[in-house]
PDB file of C-alpha atoms in Angstrom:
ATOM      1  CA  UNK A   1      45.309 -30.755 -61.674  1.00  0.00           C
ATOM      2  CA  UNK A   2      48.441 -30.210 -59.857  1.00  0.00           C
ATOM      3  CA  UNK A   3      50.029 -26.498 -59.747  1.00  0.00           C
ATOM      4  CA  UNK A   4      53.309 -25.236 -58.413  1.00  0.00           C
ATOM      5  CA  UNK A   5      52.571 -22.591 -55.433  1.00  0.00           C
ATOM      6  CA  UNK A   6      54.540 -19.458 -55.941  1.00  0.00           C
ATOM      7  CA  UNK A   7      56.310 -16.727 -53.260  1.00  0.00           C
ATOM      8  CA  UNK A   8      58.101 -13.707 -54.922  1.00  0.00           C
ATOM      9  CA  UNK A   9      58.558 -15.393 -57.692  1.00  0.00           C
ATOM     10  CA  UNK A  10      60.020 -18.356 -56.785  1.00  0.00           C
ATOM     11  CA  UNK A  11      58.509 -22.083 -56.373  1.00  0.00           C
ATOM     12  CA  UNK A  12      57.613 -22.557 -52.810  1.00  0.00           C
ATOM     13  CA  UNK A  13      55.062 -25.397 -52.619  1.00  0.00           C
ATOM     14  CA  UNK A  14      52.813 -27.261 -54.648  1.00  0.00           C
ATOM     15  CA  UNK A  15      48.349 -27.281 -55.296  1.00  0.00           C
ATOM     16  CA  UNK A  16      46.437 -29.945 -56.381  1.00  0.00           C
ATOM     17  CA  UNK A  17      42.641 -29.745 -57.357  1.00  0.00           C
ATOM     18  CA  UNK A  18      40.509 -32.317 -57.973  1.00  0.00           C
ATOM     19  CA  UNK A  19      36.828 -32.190 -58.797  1.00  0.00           C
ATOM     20  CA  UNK A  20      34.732 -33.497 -55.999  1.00  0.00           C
ATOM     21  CA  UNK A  21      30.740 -33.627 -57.255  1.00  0.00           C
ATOM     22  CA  UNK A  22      29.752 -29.915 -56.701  1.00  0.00           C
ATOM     23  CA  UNK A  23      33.103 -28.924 -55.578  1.00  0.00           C
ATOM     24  CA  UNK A  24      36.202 -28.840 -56.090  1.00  0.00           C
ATOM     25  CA  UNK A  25      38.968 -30.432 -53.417  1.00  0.00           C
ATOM     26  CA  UNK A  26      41.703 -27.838 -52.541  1.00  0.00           C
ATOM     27  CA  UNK A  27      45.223 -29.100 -51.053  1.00  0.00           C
ATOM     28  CA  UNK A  28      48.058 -27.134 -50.864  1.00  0.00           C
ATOM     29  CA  UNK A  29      51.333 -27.229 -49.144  1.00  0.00           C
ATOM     30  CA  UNK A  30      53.851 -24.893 -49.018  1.00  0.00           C
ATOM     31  CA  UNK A  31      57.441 -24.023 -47.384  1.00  0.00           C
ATOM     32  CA  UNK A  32      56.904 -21.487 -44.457  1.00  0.00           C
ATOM     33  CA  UNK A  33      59.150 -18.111 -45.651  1.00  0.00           C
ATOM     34  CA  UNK A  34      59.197 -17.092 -42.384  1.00  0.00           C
ATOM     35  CA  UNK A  35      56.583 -16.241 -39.262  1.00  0.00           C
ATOM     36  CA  UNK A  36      53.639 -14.946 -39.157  1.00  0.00           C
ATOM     37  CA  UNK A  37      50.486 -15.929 -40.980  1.00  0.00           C
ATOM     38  CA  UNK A  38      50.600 -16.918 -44.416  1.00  0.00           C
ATOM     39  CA  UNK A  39      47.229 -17.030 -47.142  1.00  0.00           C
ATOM     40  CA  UNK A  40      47.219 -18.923 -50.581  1.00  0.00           C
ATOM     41  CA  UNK A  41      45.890 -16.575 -53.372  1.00  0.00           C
ATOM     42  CA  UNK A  42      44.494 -18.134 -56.223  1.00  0.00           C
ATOM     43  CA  UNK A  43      45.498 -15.527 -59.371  1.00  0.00           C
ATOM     44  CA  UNK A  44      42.240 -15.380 -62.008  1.00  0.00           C
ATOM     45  CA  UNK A  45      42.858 -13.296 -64.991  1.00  0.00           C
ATOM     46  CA  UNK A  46      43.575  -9.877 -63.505  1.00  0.00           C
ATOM     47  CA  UNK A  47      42.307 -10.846 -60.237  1.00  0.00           C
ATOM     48  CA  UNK A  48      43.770 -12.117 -57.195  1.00  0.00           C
ATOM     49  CA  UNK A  49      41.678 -14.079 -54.228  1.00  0.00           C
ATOM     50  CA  UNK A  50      42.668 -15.402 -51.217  1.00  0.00           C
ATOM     51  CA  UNK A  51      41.498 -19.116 -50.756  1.00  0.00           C
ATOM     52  CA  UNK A  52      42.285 -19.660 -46.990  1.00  0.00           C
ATOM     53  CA  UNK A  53      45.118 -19.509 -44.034  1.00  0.00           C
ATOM     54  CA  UNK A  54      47.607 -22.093 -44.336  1.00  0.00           C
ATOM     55  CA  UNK A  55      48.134 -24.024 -40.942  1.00  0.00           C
ATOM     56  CA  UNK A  56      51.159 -25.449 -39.703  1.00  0.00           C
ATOM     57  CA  UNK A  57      51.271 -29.273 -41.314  1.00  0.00           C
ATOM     58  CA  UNK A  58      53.842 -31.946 -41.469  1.00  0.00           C
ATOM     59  CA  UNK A  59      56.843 -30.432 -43.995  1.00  0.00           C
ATOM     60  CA  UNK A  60      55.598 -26.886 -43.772  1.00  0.00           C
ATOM     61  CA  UNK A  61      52.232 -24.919 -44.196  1.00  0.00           C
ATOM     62  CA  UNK A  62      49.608 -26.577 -45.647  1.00  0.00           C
ATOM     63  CA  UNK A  63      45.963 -26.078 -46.855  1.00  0.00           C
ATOM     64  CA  UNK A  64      42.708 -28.061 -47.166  1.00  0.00           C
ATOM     65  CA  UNK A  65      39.248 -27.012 -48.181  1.00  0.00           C
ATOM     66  CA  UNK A  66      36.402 -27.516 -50.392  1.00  0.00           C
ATOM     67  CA  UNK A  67      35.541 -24.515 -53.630  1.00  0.00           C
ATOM     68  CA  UNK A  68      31.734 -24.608 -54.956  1.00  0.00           C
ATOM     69  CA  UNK A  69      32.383 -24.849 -58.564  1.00  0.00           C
ATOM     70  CA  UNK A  70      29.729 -22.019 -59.250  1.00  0.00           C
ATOM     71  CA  UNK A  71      32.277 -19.648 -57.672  1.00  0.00           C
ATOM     72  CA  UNK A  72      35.193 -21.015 -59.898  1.00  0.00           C
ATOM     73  CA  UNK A  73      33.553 -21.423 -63.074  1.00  0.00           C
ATOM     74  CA  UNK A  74      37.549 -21.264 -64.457  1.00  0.00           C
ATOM     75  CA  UNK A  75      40.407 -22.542 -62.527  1.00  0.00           C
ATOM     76  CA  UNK A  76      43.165 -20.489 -61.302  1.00  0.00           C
ATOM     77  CA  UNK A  77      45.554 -19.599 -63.316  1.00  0.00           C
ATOM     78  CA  UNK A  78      48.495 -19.201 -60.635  1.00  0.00           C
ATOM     79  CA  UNK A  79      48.667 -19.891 -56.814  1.00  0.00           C
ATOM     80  CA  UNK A  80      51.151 -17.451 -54.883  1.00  0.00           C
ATOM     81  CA  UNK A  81      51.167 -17.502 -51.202  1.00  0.00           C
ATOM     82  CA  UNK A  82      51.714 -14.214 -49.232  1.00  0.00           C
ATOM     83  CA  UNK A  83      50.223 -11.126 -47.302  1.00  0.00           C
ATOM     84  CA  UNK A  84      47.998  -8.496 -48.361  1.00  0.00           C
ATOM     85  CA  UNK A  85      50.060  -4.954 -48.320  1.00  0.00           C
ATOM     86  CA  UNK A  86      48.103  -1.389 -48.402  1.00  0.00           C
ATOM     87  CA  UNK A  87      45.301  -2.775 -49.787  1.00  0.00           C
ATOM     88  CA  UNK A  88      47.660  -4.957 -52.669  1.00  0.00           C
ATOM     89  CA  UNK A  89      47.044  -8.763 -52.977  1.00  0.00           C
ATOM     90  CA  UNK A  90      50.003 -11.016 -54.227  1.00  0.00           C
ATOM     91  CA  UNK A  91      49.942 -11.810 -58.221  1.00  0.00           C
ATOM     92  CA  UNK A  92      51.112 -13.813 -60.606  1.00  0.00           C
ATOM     93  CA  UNK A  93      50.218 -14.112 -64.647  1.00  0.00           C
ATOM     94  CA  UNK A  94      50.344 -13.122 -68.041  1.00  0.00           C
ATOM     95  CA  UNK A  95      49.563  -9.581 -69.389  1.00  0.00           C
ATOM     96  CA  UNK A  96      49.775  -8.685 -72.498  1.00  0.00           C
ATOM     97  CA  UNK A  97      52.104 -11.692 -73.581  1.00  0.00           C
ATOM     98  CA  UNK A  98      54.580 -10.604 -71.328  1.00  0.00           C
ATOM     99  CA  UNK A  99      55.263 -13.528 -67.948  1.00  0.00           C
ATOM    100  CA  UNK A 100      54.721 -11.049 -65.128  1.00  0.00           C
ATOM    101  CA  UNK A 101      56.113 -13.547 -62.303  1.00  0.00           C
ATOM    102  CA  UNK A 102      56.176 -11.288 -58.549  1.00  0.00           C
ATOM    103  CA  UNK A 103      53.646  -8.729 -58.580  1.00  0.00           C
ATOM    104  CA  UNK A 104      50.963  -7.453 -56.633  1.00  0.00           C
ATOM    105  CA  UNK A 105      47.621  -5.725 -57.800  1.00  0.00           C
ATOM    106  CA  UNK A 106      45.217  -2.908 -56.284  1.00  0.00           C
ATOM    107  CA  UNK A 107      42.033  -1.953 -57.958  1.00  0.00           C
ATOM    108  CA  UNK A 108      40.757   0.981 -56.395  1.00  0.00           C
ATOM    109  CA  UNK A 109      38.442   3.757 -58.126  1.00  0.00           C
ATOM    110  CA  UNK A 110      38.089   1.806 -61.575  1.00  0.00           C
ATOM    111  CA  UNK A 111      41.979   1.216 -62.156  1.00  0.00           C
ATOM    112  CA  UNK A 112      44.084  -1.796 -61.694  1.00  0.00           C
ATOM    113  CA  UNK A 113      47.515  -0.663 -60.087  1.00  0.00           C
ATOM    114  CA  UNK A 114      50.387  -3.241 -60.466  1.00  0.00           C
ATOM    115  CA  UNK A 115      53.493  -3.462 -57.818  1.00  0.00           C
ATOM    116  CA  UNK A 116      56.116  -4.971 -60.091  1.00  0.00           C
ATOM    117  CA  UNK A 117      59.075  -6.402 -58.686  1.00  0.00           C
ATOM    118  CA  UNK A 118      62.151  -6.760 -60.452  1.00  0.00           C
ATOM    119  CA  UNK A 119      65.209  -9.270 -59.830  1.00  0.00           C
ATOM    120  CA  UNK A 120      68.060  -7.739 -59.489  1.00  0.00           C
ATOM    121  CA  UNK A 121      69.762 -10.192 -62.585  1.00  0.00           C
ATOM    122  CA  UNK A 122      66.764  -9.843 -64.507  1.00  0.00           C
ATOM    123  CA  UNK A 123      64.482  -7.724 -66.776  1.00  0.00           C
ATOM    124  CA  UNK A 124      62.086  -5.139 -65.502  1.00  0.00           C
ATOM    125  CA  UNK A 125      58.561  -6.187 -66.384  1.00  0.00           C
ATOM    126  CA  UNK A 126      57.434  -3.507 -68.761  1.00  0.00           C
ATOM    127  CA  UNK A 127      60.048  -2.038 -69.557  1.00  0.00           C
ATOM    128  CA  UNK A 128      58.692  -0.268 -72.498  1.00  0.00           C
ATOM    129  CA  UNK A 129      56.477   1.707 -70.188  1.00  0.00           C
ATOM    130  CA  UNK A 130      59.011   2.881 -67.338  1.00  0.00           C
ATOM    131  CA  UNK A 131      57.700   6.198 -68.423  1.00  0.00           C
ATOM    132  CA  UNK A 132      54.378   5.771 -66.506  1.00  0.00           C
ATOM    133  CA  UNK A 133      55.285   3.808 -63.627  1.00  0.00           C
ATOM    134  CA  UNK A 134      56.557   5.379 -60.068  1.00  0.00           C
ATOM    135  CA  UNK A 135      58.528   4.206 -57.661  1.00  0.00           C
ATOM    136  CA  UNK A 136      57.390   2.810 -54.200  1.00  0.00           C
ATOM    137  CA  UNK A 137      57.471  -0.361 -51.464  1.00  0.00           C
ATOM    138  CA  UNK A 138      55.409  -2.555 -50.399  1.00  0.00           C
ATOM    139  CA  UNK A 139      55.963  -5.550 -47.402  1.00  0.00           C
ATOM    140  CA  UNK A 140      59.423  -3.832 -47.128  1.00  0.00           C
ATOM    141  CA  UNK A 141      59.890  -4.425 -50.678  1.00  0.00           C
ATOM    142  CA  UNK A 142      61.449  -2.126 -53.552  1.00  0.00           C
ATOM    143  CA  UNK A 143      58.671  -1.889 -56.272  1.00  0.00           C
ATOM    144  CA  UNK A 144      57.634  -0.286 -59.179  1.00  0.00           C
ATOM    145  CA  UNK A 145      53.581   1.279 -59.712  1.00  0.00           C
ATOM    146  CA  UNK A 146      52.416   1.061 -62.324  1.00  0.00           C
ATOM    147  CA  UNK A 147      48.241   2.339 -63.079  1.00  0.00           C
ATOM    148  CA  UNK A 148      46.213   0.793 -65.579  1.00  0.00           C
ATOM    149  CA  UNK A 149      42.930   1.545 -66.916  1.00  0.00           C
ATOM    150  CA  UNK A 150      41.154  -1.968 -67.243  1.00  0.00           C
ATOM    151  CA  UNK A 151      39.739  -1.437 -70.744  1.00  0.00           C
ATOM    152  CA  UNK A 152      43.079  -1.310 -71.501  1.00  0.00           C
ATOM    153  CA  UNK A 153      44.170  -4.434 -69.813  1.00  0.00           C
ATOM    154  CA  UNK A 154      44.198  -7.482 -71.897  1.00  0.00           C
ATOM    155  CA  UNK A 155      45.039 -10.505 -70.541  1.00  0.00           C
ATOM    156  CA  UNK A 156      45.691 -14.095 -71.507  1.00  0.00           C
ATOM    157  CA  UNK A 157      44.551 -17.324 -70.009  1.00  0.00           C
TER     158      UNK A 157
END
């Protein structure tokens, strides 16, 4: 299956898994946004995990490795490259019907917090509930928090 690799919200790279016996093959390249190190998150329902370090590779950063399929029994939803901020992971996917495309998520004390980020042209994520989120930054980054009890989370695959 190939996927498109995502970095605040906009295509960056590109994934491809392939089932490989037990495992699953993992190959990923992506456009470096600038120095530093770089991980691929893989975005699973309301969860984010970080599948490796990208290395420098020929057109960019890239990514190889092998994922027991016991410890994916689904497939990502999302890839999204970045850098974990104050304890946030990079995001990307679908809550409540609504396309949530640059975010980051916390979970911390039996709440999900999400860091929306809003484009400047576009629609804030949400909007409907501007009441209960806060403003804040993360990575240098105008965002806005917004806590959520995760019995009240529903999300879509």
């Amino acid at each position: 299956m190939e996927y498109t690799v995502f970095y605040q919200g906009a295509e960056i790279g590109q994934a491809v898994v392939e089932p490989e016996g037990l495992y699953y093959r993992l190959s990923a390249s992506a456009a470096e946004p600038g120095p530093g190190v770089w991980r691929l998150w893989g975005c699973f329902g309301a969860e984010s995990r970080c599948l490796g370090v990208l290395f420098p590779g020929e057109g960019g950063l890239r990514l190889e490795r092998r994922v027991s399929r016991h410890s994916w029994a689904i497939l990502p939803e999302a890839f999204v490259l970045g850098r974990e901020a104050e304890g946030f992971r990079p995001w990307r996917g679908v809550l409540e019907g609504q396309e949530v495309p640059d975010a980051m998520l916390r979970t911390e004390g039996g709440r999900l917090t999400l860091a929306l980020f809003a484009p400047p042209e576009g629609p804030v994520p949400f909007a409907e509930r501007t009441d209960q989120m806060r403003e804040g930054e993360l990575g240098g980054r105008s965002c806005l928090l917004l806590d959520w009890p995760p019995e009240e989370l529903k999300v879509e695959n």
